[in-house]
mmCIF file of C-alpha atoms and ligand atoms in Angstrom:
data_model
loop_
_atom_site.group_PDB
_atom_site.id
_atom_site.type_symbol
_atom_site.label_atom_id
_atom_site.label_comp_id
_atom_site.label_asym_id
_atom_site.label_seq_id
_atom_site.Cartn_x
_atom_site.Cartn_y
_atom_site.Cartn_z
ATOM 1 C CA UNK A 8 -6.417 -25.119 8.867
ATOM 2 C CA UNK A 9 -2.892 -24.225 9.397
ATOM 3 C CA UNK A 10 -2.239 -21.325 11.780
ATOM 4 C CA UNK A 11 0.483 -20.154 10.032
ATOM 5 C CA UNK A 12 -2.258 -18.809 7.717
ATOM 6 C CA UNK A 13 -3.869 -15.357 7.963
ATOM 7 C CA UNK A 14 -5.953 -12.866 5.620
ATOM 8 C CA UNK A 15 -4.838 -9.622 4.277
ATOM 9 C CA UNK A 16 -6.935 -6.847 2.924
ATOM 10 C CA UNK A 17 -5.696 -3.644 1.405
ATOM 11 C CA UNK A 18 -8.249 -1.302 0.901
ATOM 12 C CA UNK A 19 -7.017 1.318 -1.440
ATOM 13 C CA UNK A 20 -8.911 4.340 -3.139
ATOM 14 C CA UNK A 21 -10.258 1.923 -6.459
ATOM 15 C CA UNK A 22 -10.172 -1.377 -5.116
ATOM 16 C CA UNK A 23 -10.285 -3.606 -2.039
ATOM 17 C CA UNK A 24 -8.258 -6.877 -2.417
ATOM 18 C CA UNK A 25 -7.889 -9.805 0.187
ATOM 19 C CA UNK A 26 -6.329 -12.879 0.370
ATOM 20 C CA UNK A 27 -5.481 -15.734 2.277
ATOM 21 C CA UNK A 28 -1.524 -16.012 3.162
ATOM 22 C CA UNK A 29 1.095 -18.709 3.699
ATOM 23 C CA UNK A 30 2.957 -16.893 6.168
ATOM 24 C CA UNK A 31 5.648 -19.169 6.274
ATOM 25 C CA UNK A 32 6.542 -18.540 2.619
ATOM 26 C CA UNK A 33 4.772 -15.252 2.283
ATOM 27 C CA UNK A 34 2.591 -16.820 -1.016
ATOM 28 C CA UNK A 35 -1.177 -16.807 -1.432
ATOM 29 C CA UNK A 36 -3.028 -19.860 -0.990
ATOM 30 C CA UNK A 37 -6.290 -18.350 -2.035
ATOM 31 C CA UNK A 38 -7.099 -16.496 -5.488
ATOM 32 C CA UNK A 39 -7.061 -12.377 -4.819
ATOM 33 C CA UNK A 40 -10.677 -11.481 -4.119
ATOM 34 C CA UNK A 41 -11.326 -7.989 -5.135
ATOM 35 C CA UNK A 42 -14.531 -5.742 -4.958
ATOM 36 C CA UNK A 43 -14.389 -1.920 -6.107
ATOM 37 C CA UNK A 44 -14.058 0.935 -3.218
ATOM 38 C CA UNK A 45 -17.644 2.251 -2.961
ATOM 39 C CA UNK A 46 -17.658 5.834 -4.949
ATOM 40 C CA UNK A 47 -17.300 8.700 -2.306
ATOM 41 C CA UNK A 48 -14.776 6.147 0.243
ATOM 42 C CA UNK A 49 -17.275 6.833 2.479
ATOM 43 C CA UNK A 50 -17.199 4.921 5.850
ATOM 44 C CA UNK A 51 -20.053 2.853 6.316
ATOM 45 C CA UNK A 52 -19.687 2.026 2.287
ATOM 46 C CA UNK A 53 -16.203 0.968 2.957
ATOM 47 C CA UNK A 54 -16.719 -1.129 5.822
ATOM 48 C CA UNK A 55 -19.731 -2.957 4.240
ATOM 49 C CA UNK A 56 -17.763 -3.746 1.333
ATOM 50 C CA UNK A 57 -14.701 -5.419 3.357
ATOM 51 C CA UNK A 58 -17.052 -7.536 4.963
ATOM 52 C CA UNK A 59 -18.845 -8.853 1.865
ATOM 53 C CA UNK A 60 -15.507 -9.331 0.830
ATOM 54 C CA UNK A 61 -14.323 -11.083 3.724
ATOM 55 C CA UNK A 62 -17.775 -13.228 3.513
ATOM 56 C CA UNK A 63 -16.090 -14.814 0.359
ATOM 57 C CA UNK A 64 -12.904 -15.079 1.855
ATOM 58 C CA UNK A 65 -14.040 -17.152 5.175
ATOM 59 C CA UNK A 66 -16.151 -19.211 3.170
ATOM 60 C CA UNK A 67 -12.918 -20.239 0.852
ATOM 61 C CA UNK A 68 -11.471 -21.673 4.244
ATOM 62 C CA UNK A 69 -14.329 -23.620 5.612
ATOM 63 C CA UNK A 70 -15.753 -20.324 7.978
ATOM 64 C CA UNK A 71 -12.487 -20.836 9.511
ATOM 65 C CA UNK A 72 -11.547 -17.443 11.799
ATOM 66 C CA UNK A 73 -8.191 -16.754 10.361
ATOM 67 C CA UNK A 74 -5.919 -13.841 11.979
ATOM 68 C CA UNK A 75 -7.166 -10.802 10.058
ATOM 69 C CA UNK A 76 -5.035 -7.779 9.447
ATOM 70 C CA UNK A 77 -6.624 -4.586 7.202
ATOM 71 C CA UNK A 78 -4.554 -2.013 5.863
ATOM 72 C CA UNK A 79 -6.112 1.321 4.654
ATOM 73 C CA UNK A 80 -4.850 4.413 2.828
ATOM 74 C CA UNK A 81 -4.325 7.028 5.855
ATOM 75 C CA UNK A 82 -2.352 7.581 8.311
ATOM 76 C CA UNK A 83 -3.046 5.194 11.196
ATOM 77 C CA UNK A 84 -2.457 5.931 15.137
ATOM 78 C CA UNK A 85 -3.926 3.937 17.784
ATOM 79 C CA UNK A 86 -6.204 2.801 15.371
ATOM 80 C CA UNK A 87 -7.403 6.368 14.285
ATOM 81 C CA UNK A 88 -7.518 6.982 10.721
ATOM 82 C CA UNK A 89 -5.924 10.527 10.716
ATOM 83 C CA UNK A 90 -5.600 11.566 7.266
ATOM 84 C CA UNK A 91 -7.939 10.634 3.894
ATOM 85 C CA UNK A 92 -6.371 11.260 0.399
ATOM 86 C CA UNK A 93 -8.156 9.379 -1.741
ATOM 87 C CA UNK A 94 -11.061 8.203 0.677
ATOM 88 C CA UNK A 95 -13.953 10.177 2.254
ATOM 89 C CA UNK A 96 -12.752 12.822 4.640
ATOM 90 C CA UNK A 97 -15.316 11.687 6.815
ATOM 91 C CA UNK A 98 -12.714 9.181 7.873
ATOM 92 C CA UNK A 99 -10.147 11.598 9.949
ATOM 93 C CA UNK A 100 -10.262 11.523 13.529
ATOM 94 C CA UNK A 101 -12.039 8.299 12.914
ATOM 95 C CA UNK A 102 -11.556 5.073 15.636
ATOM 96 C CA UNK A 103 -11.189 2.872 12.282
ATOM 97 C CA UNK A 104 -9.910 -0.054 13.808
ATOM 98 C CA UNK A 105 -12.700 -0.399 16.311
ATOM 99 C CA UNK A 106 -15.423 -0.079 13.310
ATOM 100 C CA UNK A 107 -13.922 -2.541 11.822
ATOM 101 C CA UNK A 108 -13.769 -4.464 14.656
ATOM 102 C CA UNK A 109 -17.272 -4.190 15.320
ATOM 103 C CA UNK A 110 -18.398 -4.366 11.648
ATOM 104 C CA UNK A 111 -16.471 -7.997 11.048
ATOM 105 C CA UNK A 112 -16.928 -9.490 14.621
ATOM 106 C CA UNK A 113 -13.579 -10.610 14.990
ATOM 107 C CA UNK A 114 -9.973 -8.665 16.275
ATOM 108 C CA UNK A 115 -7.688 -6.873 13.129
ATOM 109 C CA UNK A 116 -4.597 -5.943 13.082
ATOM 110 C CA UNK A 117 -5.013 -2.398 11.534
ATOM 111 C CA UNK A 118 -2.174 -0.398 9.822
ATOM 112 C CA UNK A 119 -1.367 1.993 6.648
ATOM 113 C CA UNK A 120 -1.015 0.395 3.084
ATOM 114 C CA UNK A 121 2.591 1.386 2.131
ATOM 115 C CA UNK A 122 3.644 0.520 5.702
ATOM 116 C CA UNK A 123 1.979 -2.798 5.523
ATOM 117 C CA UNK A 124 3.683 -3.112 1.616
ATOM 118 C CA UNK A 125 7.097 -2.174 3.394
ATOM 119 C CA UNK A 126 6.524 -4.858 6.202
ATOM 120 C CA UNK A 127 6.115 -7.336 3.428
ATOM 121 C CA UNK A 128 8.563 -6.563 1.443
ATOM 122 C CA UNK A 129 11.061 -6.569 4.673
ATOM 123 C CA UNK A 130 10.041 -9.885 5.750
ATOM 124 C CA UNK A 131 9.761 -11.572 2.383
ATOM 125 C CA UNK A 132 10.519 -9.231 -0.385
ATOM 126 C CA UNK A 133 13.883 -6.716 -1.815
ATOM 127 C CA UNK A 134 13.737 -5.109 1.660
ATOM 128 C CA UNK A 135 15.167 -8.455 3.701
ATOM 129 C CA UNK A 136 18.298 -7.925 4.762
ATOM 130 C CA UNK A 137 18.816 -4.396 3.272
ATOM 131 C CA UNK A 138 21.558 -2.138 5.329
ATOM 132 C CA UNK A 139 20.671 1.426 5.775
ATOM 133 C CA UNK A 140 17.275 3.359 4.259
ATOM 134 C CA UNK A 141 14.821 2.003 2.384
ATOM 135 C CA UNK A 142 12.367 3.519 0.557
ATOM 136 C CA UNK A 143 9.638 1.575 -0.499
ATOM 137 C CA UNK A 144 6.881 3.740 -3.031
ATOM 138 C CA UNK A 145 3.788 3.122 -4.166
ATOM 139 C CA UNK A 146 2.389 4.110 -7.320
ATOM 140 C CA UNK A 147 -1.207 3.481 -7.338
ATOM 141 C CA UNK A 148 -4.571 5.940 -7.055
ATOM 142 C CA UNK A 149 -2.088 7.928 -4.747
ATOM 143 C CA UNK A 150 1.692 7.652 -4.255
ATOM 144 C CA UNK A 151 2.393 5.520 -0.555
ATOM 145 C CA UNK A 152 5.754 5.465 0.909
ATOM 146 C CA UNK A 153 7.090 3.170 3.555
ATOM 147 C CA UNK A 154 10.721 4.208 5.604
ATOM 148 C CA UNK A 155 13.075 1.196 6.779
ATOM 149 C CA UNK A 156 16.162 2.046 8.334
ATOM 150 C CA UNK A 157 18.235 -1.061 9.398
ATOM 151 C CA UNK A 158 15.354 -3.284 8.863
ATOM 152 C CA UNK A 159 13.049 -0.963 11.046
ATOM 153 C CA UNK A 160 9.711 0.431 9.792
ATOM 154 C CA UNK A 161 9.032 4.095 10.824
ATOM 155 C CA UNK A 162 5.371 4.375 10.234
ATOM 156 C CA UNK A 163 3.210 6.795 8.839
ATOM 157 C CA UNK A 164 5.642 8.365 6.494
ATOM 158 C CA UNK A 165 3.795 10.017 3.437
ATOM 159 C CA UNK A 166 6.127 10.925 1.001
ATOM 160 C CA UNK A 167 3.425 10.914 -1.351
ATOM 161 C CA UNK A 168 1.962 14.467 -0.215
ATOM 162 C CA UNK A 169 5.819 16.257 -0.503
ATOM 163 C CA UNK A 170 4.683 19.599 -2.221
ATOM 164 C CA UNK A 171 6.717 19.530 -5.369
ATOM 165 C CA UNK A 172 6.792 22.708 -7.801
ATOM 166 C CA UNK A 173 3.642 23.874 -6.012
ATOM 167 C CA UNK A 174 1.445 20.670 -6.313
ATOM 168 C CA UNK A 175 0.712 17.759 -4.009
ATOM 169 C CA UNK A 176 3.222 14.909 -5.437
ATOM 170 C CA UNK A 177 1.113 12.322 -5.505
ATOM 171 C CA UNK A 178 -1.621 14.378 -7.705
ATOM 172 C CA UNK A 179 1.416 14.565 -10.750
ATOM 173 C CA UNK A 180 3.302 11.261 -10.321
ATOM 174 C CA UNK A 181 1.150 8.817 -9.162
ATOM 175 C CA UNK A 182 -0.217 6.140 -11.661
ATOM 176 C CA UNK A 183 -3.568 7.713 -11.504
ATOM 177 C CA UNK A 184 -2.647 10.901 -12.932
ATOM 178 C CA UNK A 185 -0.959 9.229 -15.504
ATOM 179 C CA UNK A 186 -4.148 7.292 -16.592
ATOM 180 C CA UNK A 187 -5.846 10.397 -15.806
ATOM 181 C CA UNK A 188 -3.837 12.805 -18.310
ATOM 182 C CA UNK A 189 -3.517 9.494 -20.561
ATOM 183 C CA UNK A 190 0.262 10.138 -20.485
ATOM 184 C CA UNK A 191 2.788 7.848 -22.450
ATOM 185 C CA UNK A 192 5.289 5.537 -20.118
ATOM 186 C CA UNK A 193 8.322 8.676 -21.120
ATOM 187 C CA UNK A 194 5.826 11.694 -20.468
ATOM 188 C CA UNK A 195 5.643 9.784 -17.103
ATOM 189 C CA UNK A 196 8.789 9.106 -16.013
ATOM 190 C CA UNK A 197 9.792 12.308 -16.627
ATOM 191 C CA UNK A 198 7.401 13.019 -13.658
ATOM 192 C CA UNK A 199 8.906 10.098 -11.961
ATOM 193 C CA UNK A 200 11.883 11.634 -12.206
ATOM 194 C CA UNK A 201 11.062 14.847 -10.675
ATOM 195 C CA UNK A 202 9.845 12.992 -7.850
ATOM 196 C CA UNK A 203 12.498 10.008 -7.147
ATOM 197 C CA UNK A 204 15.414 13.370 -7.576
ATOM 198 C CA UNK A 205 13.423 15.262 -4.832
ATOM 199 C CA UNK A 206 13.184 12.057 -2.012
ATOM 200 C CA UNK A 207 16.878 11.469 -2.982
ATOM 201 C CA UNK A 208 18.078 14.472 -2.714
ATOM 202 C CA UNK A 209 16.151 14.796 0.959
ATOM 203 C CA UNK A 210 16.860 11.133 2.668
ATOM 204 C CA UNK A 211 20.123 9.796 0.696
ATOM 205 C CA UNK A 212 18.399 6.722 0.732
ATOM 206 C CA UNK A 213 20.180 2.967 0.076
ATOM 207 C CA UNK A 214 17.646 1.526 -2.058
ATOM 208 C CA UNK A 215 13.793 2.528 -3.888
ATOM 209 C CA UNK A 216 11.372 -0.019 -3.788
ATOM 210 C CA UNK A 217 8.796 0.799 -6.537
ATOM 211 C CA UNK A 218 5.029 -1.120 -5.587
ATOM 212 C CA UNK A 219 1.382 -1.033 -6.700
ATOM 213 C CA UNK A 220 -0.009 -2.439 -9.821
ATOM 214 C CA UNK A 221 2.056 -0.630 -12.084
ATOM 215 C CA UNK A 222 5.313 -2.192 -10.909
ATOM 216 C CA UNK A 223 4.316 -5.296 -12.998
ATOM 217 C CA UNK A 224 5.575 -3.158 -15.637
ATOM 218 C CA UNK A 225 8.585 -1.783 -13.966
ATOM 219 C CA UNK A 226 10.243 -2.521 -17.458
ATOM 220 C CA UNK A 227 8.765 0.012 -19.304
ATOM 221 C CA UNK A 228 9.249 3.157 -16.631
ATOM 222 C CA UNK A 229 12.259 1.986 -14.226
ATOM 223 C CA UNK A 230 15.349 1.841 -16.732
ATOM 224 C CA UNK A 231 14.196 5.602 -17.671
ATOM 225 C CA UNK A 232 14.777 7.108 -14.252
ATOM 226 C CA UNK A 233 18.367 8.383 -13.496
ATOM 227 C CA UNK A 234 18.808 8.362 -9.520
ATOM 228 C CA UNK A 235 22.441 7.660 -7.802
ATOM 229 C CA UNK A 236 20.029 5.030 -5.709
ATOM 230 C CA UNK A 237 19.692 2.060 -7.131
ATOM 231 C CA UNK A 238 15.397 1.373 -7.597
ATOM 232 C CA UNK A 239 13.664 -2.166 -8.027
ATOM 233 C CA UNK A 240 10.473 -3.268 -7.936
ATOM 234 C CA UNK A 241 8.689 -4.565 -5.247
ATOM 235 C CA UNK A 242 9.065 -8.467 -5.216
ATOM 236 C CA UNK A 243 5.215 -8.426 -4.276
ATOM 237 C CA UNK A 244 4.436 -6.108 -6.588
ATOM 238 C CA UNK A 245 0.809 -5.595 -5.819
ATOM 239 C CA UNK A 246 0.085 -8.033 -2.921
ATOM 240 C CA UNK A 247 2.560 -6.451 -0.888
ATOM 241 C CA UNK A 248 -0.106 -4.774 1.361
ATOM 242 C CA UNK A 249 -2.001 -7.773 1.597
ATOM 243 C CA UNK A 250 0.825 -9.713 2.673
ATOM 244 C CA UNK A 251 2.183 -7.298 4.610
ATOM 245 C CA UNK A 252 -1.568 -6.902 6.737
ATOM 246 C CA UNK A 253 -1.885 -10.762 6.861
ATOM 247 C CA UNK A 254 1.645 -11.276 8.247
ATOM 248 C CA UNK A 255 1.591 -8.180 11.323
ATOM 249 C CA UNK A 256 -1.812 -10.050 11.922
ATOM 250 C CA UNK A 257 -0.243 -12.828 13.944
ATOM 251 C CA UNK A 258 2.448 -10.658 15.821
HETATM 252 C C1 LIG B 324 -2.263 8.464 1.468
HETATM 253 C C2 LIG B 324 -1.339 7.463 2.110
HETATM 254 C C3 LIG B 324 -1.388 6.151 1.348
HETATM 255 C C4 LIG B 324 -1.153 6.389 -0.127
HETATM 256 C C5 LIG B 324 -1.283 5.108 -0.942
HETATM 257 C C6 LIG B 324 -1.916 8.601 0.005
HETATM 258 O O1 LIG B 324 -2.751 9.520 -0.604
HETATM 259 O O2 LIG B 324 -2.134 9.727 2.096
HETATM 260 O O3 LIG B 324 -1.690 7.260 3.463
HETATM 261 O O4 LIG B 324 -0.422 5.290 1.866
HETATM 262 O O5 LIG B 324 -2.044 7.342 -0.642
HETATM 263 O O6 LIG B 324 -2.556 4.575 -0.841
#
């Protein structure tokens, strides 16, 4: 096996996906595996679904140990989980690296989702090569952000949790909330809107990056937003965690 390969898993509040990556290209040379977050997010749940999940990914690559790097929906210092949105809260304060460590037998490289999205899209996606700030969002169960300035990543941002006309952002304009109130694509991009003016109006940013699943249908929301910053959608669109995880893996 190559070692220019690694595996990337993005655990996110519905589902955990993995992959094997190409990390000279930045494409998948495996199918996405995907198993459902455990209801509840809890800990031991969590970590005993990434490693059933990472049963069927080792076995796709001959029980080779490929470079591993997770990435998990939190804030993430020295390895502590620190915050947990849309996962148990029995995860702050948590050493998550090291349970995952000890849980999967082998070394990860162990970082937040939207930072590990904004690493990918840097290295391979609408980030490379960007001047100035970058704001990379994603729309998912909650709303992720990732800050590049001149090609550097400042971690742990979470844009999604501004407090916007007295709610939490992410609980309004996130793609969950839109499933959730079963709005139409307008009725949501009005709250897109209200969102994307607010993070403008606060960073002046260069460029939006728009990721998670939804941004497979960028057509249908993007061209309705009105923001002096010009927004795209991730070039990843929702493998940009995985790729992201898989690529810091080897660094
Ligand atoms: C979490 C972030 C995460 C985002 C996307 C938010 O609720 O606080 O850490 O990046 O969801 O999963």
């Amino acid at each position: 096996m190559a070692t220019d390969q690694a595996i990337g898993i993005d655990i996110g509040g519905t589902g955990i996906k993995g992959a094997v990556i190409d990390l000279a290209t930045g494409e998948l040379v495996t199918h996405r595996f995907k198993v459902g977050t455990p209801e509840g997010g809890k800990p031991a749940d969590i970590l005993r679904a990434t490693e059933g999940l990472l049963t069927t990914i080792d076995e796709r690559v001959g029980g080779a140990k490929l470079p591993l790097g997770i990435c998990f929906p939190a804030v993430v210092k020295q390895g502590r989980t620190l915050s947990a949105a849309n996962v148990s809260k029995e995860w702050i304060g948590l050493p998550a690296e090291e349970l995952f460590e000890e849980t999967l037998g082998r070394e990860i490289h162990f970082i937040n989702d939207a930072d590990a999205a904004g690493h990918a899209e840097l290295r391979y996606g609408a980030a490379a090569g960007v001047d100035g700030l970058v704001i990379l969002t994603t729309l998912g169960t909650g709303i992720g952000s990732a800050l590049i300035y001149d090609g550097v990543l400042v971690p742990n941002s979470e844009l999604g949790h501004l407090e916007i006309d007295g709610h939490d952002a992410e609980s309004r304009a996130a793609y969950s909330a839109m499933e959730r109130e079963s709005m139409s694509w307008e009725k949501w991009a009005k709250r897109l809107q209200t969102y994307y003016s607010h993070v403008e109006f606060i960073f002046s940013p260069d460029l939006f990056i728009v990721g998670g699943g939804v941004s497979k249908h960028h057509e249908q929301f993007l061209p309705l937003l009105k923001l002096a910053t010009p927004i795209v959608p991730a070039v990843h669109r929702n493998n940009a965690g995985i790729l992201g995880a898989a690529a810091l893996a080897l660094h």
